[in-house]
XYZ file of C-alpha atoms in Angstrom:
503
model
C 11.733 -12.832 1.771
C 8.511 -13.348 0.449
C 7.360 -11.966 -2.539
C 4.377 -12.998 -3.268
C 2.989 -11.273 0.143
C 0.453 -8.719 -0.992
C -2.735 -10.462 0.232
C -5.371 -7.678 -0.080
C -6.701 -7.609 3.355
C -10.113 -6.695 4.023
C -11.222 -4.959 1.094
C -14.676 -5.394 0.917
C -15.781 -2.117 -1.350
C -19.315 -0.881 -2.858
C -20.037 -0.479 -6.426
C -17.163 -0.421 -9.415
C -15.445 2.288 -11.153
C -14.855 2.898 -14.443
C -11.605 1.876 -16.348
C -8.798 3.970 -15.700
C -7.980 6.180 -19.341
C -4.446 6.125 -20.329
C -2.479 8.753 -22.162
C -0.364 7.930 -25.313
C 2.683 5.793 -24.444
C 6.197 6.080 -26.136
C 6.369 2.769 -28.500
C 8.107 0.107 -27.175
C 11.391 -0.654 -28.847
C 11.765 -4.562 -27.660
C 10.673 -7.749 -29.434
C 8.662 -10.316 -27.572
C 11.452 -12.016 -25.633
C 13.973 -9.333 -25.523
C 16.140 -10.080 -22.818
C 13.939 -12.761 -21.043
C 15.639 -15.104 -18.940
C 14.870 -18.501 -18.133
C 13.771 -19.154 -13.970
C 16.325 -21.095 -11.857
C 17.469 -21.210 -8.246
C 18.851 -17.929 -8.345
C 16.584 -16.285 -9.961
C 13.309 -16.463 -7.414
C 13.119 -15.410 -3.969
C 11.240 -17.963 -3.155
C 12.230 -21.210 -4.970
C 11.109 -21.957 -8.470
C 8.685 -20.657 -10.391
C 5.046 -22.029 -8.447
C 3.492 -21.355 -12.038
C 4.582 -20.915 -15.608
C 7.797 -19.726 -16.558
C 7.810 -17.372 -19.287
C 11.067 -18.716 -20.837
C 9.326 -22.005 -20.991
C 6.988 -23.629 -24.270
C 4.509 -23.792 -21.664
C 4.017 -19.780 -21.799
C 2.229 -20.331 -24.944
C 1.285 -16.118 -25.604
C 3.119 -13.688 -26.392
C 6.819 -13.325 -24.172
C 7.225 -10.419 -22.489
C 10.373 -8.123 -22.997
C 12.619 -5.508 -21.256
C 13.942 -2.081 -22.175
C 16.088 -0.116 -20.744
C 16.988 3.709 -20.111
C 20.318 5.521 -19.741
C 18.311 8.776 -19.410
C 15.767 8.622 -16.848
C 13.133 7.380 -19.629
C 13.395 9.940 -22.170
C 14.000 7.330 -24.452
C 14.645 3.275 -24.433
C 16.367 0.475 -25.941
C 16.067 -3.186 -25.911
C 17.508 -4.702 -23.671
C 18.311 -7.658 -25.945
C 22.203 -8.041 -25.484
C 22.465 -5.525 -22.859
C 24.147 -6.170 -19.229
C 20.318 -6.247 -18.597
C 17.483 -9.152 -18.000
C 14.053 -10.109 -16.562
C 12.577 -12.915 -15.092
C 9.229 -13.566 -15.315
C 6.196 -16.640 -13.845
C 2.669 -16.423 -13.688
C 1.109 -17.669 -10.649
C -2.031 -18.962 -9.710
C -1.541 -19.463 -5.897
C -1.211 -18.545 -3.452
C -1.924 -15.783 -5.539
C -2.775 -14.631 -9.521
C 0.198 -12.416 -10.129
C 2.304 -11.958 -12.448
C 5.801 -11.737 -10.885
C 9.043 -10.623 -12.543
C 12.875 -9.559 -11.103
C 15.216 -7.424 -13.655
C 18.704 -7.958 -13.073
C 22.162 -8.809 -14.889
C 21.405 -10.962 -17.665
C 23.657 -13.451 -16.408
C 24.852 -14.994 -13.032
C 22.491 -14.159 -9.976
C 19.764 -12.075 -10.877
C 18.606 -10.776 -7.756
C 21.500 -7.561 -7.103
C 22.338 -5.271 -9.229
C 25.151 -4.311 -7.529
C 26.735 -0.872 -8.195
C 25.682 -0.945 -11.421
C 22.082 -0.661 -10.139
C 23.153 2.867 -9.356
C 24.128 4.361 -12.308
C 22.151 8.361 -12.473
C 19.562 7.933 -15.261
C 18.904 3.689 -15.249
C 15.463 2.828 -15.632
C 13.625 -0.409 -16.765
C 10.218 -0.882 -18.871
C 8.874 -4.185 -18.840
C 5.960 -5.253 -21.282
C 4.207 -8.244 -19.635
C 1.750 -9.488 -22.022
C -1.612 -11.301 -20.050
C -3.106 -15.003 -21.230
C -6.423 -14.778 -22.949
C -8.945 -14.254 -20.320
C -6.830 -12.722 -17.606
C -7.231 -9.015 -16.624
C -4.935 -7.111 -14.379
C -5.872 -5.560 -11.949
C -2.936 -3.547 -9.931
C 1.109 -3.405 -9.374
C 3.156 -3.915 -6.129
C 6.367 -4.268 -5.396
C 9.980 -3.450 -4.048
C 11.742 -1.002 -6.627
C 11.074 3.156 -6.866
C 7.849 3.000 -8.903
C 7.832 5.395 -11.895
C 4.705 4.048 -14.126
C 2.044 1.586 -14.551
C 0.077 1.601 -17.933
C -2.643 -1.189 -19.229
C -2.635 -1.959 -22.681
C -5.224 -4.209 -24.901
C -3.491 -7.945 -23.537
C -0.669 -6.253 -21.692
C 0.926 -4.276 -18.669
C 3.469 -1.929 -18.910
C 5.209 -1.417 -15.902
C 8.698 1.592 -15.528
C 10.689 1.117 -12.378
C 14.016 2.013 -11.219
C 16.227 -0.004 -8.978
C 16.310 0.404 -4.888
C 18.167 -0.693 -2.121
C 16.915 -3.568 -0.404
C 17.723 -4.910 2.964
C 15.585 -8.565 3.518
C 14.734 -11.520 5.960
C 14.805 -15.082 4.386
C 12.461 -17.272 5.103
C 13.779 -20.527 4.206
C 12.528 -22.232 7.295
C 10.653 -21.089 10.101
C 13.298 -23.373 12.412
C 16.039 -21.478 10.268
C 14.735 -18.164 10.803
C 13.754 -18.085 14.465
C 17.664 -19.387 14.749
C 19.165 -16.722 13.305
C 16.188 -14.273 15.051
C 16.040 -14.832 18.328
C 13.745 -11.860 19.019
C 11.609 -13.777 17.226
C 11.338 -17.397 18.404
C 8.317 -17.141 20.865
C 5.926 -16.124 17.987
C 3.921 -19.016 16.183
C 3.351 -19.001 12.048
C 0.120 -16.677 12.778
C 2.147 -14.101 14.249
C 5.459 -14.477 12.963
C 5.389 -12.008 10.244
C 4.927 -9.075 12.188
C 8.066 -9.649 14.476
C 10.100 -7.081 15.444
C 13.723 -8.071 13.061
C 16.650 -6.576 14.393
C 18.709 -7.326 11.683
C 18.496 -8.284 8.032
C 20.044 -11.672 6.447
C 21.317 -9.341 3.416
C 21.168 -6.612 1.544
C 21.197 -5.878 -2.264
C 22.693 -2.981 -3.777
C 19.929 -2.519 -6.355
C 17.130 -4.603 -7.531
C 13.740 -4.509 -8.614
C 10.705 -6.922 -8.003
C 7.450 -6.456 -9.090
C 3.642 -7.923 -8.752
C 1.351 -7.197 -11.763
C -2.483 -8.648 -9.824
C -4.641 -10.434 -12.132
C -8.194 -12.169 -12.471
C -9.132 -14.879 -15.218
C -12.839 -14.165 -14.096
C -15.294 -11.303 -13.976
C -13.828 -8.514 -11.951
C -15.338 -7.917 -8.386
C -15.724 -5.087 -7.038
C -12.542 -4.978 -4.917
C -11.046 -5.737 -8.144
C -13.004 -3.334 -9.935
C -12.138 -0.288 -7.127
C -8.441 -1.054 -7.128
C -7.813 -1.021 -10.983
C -4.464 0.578 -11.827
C -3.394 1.071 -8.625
C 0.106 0.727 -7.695
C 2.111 1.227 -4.515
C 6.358 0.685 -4.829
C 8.092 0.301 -1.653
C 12.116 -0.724 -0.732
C 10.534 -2.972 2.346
C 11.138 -6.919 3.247
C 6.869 -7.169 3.310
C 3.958 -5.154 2.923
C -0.037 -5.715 2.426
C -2.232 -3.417 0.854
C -5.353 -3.312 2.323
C -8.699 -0.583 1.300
C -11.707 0.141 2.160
C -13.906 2.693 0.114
C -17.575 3.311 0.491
C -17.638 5.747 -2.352
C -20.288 7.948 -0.355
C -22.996 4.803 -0.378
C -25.115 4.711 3.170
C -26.958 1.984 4.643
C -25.828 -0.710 1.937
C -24.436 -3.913 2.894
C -20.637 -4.630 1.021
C -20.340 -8.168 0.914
C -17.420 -10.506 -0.417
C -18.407 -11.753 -3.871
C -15.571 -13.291 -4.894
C -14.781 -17.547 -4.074
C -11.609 -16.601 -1.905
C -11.256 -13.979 0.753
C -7.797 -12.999 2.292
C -7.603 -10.697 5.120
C -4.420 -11.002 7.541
C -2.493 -13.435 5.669
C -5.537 -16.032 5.862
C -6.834 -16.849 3.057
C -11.269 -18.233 3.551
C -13.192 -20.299 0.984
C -16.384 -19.648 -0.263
C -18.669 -23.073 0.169
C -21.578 -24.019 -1.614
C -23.738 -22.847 1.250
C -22.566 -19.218 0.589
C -20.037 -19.218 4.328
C -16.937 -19.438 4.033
C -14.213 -22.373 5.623
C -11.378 -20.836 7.194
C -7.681 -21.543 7.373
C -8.705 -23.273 11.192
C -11.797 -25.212 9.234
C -14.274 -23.037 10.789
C -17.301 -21.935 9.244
C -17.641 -18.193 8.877
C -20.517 -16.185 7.400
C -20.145 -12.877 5.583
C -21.008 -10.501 8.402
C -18.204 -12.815 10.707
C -15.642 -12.083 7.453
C -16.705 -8.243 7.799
C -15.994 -7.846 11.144
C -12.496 -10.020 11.022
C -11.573 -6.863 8.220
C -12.528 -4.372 10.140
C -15.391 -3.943 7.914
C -19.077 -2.287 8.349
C -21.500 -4.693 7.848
C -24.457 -3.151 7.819
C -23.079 -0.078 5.537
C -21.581 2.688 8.312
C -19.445 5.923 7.777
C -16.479 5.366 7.996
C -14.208 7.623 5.957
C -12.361 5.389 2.856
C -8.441 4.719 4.082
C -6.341 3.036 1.639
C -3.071 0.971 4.059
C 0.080 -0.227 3.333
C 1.639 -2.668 6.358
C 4.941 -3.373 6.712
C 5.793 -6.864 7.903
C 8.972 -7.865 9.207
C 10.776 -5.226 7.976
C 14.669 -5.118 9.759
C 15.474 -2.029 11.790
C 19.159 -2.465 10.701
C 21.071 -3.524 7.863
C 22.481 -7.041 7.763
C 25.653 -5.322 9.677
C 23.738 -4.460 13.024
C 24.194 -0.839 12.750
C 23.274 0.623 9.899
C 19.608 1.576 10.196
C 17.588 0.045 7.346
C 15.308 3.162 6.158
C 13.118 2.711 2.755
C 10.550 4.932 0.615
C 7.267 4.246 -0.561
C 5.561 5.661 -3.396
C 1.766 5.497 -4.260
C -0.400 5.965 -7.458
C -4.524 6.406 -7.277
C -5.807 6.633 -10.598
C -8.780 9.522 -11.480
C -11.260 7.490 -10.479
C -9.859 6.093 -7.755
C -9.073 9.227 -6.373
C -12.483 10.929 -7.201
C -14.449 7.755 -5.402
C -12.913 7.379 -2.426
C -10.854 10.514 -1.485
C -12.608 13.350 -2.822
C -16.172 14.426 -4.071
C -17.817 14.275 -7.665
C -16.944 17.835 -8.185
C -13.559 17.736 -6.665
C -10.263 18.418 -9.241
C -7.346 16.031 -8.488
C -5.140 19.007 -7.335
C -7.739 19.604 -4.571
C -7.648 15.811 -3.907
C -3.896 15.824 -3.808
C -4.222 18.628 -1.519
C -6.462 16.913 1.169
C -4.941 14.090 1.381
C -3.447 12.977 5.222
C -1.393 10.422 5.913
C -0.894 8.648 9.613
C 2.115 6.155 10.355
C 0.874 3.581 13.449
C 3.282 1.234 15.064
C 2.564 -0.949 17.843
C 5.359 0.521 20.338
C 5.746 3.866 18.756
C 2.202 4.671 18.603
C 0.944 6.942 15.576
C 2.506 9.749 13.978
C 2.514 12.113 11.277
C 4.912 11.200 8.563
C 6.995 14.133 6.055
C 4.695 12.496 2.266
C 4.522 14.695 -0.605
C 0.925 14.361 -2.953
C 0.842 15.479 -6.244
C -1.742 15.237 -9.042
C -0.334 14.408 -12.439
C -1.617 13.596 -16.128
C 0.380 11.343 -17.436
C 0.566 8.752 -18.272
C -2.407 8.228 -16.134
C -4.409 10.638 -14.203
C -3.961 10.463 -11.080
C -2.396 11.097 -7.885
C 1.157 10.245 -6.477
C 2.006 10.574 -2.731
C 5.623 9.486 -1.903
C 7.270 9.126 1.142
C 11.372 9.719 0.877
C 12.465 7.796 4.418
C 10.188 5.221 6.393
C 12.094 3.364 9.347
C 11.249 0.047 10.527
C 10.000 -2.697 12.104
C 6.126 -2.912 10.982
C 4.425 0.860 10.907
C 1.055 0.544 8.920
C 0.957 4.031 6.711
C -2.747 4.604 6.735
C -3.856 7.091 3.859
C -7.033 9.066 4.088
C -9.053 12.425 2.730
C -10.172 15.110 4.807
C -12.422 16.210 2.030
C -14.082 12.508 2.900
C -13.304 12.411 6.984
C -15.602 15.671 6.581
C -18.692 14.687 4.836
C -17.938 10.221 6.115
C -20.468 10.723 9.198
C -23.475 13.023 10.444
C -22.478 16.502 10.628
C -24.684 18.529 13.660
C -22.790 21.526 15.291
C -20.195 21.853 13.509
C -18.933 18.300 14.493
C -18.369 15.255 12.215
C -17.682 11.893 13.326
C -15.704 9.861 11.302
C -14.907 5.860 11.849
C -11.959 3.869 13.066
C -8.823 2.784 12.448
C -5.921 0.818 14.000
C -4.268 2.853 16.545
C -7.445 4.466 18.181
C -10.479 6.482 16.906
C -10.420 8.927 14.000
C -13.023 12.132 13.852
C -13.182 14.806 12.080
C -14.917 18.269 11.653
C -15.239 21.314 9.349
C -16.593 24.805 9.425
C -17.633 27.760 6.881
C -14.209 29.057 6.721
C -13.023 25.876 5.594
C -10.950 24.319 7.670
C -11.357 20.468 8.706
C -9.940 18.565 11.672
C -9.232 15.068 12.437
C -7.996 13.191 15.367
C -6.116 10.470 15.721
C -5.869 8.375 19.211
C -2.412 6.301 20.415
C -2.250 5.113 23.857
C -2.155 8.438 26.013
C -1.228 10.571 22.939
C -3.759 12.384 20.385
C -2.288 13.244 17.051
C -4.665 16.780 16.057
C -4.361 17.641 12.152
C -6.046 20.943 11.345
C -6.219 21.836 7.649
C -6.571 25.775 7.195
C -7.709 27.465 3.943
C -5.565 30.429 5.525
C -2.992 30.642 8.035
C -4.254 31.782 11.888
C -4.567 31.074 15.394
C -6.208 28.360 16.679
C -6.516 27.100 20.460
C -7.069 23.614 21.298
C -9.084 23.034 24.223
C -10.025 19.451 25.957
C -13.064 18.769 28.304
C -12.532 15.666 30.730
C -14.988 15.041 33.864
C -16.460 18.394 33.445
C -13.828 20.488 33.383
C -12.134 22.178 30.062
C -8.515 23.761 29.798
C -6.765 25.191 27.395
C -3.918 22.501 26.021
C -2.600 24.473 22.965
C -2.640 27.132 20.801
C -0.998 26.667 17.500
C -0.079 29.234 14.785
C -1.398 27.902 11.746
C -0.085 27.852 8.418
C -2.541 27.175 5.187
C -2.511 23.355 5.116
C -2.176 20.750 7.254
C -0.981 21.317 10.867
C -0.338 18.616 13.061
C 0.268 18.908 17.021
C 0.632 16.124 19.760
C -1.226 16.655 23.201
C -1.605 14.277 25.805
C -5.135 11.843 25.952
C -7.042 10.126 28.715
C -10.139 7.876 27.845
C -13.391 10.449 27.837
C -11.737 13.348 25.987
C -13.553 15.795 23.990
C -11.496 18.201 22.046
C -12.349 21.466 20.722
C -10.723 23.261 17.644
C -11.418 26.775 17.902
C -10.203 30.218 15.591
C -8.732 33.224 17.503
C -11.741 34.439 17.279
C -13.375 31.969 19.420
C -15.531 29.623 16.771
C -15.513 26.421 16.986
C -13.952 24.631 14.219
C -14.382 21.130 15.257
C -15.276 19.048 17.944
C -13.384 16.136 18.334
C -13.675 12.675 20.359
């Protein structure tokens, strides 16, 4: 399994936000060092500590500490002489994170076991940050409750999750025990198809705290106190977010640039040297992340992709399913999925969510979005059950899909994402459509300020036919119809108007 795998593909963003406000947190009842634990083989993942050890004179700030909750956070204690404890390192590469694993405070510290699953347990870790070093956003494998920056320190709540993982000790090793996988190369690898896990823990949490020791950059900037928690062998988190700017350029600003894995070098002559010693410019970067490069219209999507996540269990049968759980902070939320006058509720509201997966196509998952206050503003959209092997779940706004591209008609054409093409449309009454293109299937969402009819039409060499009619409900409403390569769709009200066209 590897940890440390939340390269932040292709986000190349426009200007910064401002710092996410906090609310008032409950005091913290640990001392610096309360139930640290000092790094050793089976502590990491991944092999020792590729950075400093916070157990270690080396760590020379403040330790962090652990607390611990019998009643669902309502109140804590120290975790200093509990059954509990917490690893942490700092890293610098491949890259700045600040990694920790809470477990039993003795013996292995990656499972829980049963005792991971007792109704109410829930951890708070205080990691304090080196002099210099600003963090930037959380992501892990655990159930995600909170995320909260302090003056010189993170506070991060969690409760424990299942966890069924891959090991990557060796490629050799692992294409041995996978099979399925041993015609793929180390470019490909991680986004094999795993049958089965190597094991499975009970319980466990491990968590990713992002951090710069230099000015933030605007990808830093943008993603500040974001945090997505997900019970999955390996995910990326990749965004893109205009913030409503047309015709600028984004460019990479910062001296490393990882998209897919890959990480590219800035040189002095402003390209960048790639993992294959290639040259690449900016633009060349853009287009590799999917990226506009000459500004474009493209509604924001924030991703989260799954890599080599097991279909079953480490016993063959059991399917393997996991949640994932998302928080955009206020101005997060305001920038890239909604409008300057829109409230978080109606954010929450419009938000659409697509899961893509190379043989299954794309889909519309069950997510819940809610807009909360503390003890960030924000917004949380959580998904109860994902299955596996490597679905990207692509997260988007049609309040943004609407007003992303030129609107003539009644039409508005968004951008494009993996899977096929996404546009959308709006009318007066205020509903908004987007499309969304797999293979010979077209995934229609139609969000309705009331419920009502609406008929679905498609026009291909000349000739339109009715495909569907679909009783509405206020919200989202998502049908399936079948797609060949020219298809123009049209979204129209009982009454006859057109709602959207769509292609």
């Amino acid at each position: 399994m590897r940890v440390r795998k939340f390269a932040v593909a292709g986000v190349f963003l426009f200007s910064g936000i401002a710092s996410v406000a906090v609310a008032p947190v409950p005091p913290v009842s640990a001392a610096p060092g309360d139930g640290l634990r000092a790094i050793d083989s089976s502590s990491s993942l991944t092999g020792a500590c590729n950075g400093i050890d916070a157990s270690t004179a080396s760590w020379t700030w403040a330790k962090p500490s652990l607390e611990f909750s019998t009643n669902g956070g309502s109140s804590y204690a120290s975790a200093s002489g509990s059954p509990w404890g917490i690893v942490v390192c700092r890293t610098t590469t491949p890259m700045k994170q600040y990694w920790f694993i809470i477990g039993p405070s003795t013996g292995s510290i990656k499972d829980m076991a049963s005792a991971g699953q007792a109704a109410g347990l829930q951890f708070r870790a205080t990691i304090p940050t080196r002099t210099g070093d600003t963090t930037t956003y959380v992501a892990g494998y655990s159930t995600m409750v909170s995320y909260v920056e302090q003056t010189g320190s993170a506070l991060v709540e969690a409760k424990p999750a299942s966890l069924s993982k891959i090991n990557m000790d060796s490629i050799a090793a692992f294409k041995n025990r996978h099979p399925e996988c041993a015609s793929l190369d180390t470019s490909t690898i991680n986004k094999c198809s795993v049958v089965k896990a190597d094991e499975d823990y009970v319980a466990t949490i491990i968590q990713h705290v992002g951090y710069t020791d230099a000015a933030l950059n605007s990808m830093e900037e943008t993603m500040r106190g974001l945090w997505v928690g997900a019970n999955v062998n390996s995910f990326q988190i990749s965004m893109s977010c205009s913030g409503g700017t047309s015709g600028a350029s984004a460019q990479p600003t910062q001296d490393t640039v990882t998209i897919g894995g890959k990480t590219y070098t800035r040189l002095p002559s402003g390209k960048f040297r790639g993992p294959d010693g290639n040259e690449y410019t900016q633009d060349q970067l853009m287009a590799l992340s999917g990226g506009s490069t000459g500004g474009g219209t493209s509604a924001p999507e924030l991703k989260v992709s799954m890599e080599g996540t097991p279909r079953f269990k480490s016993d063959g049968v059991t399917i393997n399913r996991g949640s994932l759980k998302i928080f955009i902070p206020s101005p997060i939320a305001t920038k890239c999925f909604g409008t300057s006058t829109s409230s978080l509720a109606d954010i929450a509201k419009q938000l659409t969510l697509t899961r893509t997966e190379a043989s299954e196509g794309t889909s519309t998952p069950t997510f819940t979005s809610e807009a909360v206050t503390t003890p960030v503003a924000g917004v949380v959209v959580s998904v109860a059950e994902m299955t596996f092997s490597n679905p990207d779940y692509i997260l988007k706004s049609l309040l943004r899909a609407a007003s992303a591209g030129s609107t003539t008609g009644g039409s508005t054409t968004g951008g494009s994402t993996t899977g096929g093409s996404t546009t959308g449309g709006s009318n007066p009454s205020g509903a908004v459509a987007t499309l969304k293109v797999a293979g010979t299937k077209a995934t229609i969402s139609v969000r309705m300020a009331k419920a009502g009819t609406i008929k679905i039409y498609r026009k291909l060499k000349g000739k339109t036919t009715l495909v569907k009619t679909v009783k509405a409900k206020a919200g989202v409403n998502s049908t399936v119809v079948r797609y060949a390569k020219g298809s123009v769709y049209t979204v129209r009200s009982s009454t006859g108007k057109v709602i959207a066209t769509l292609k």
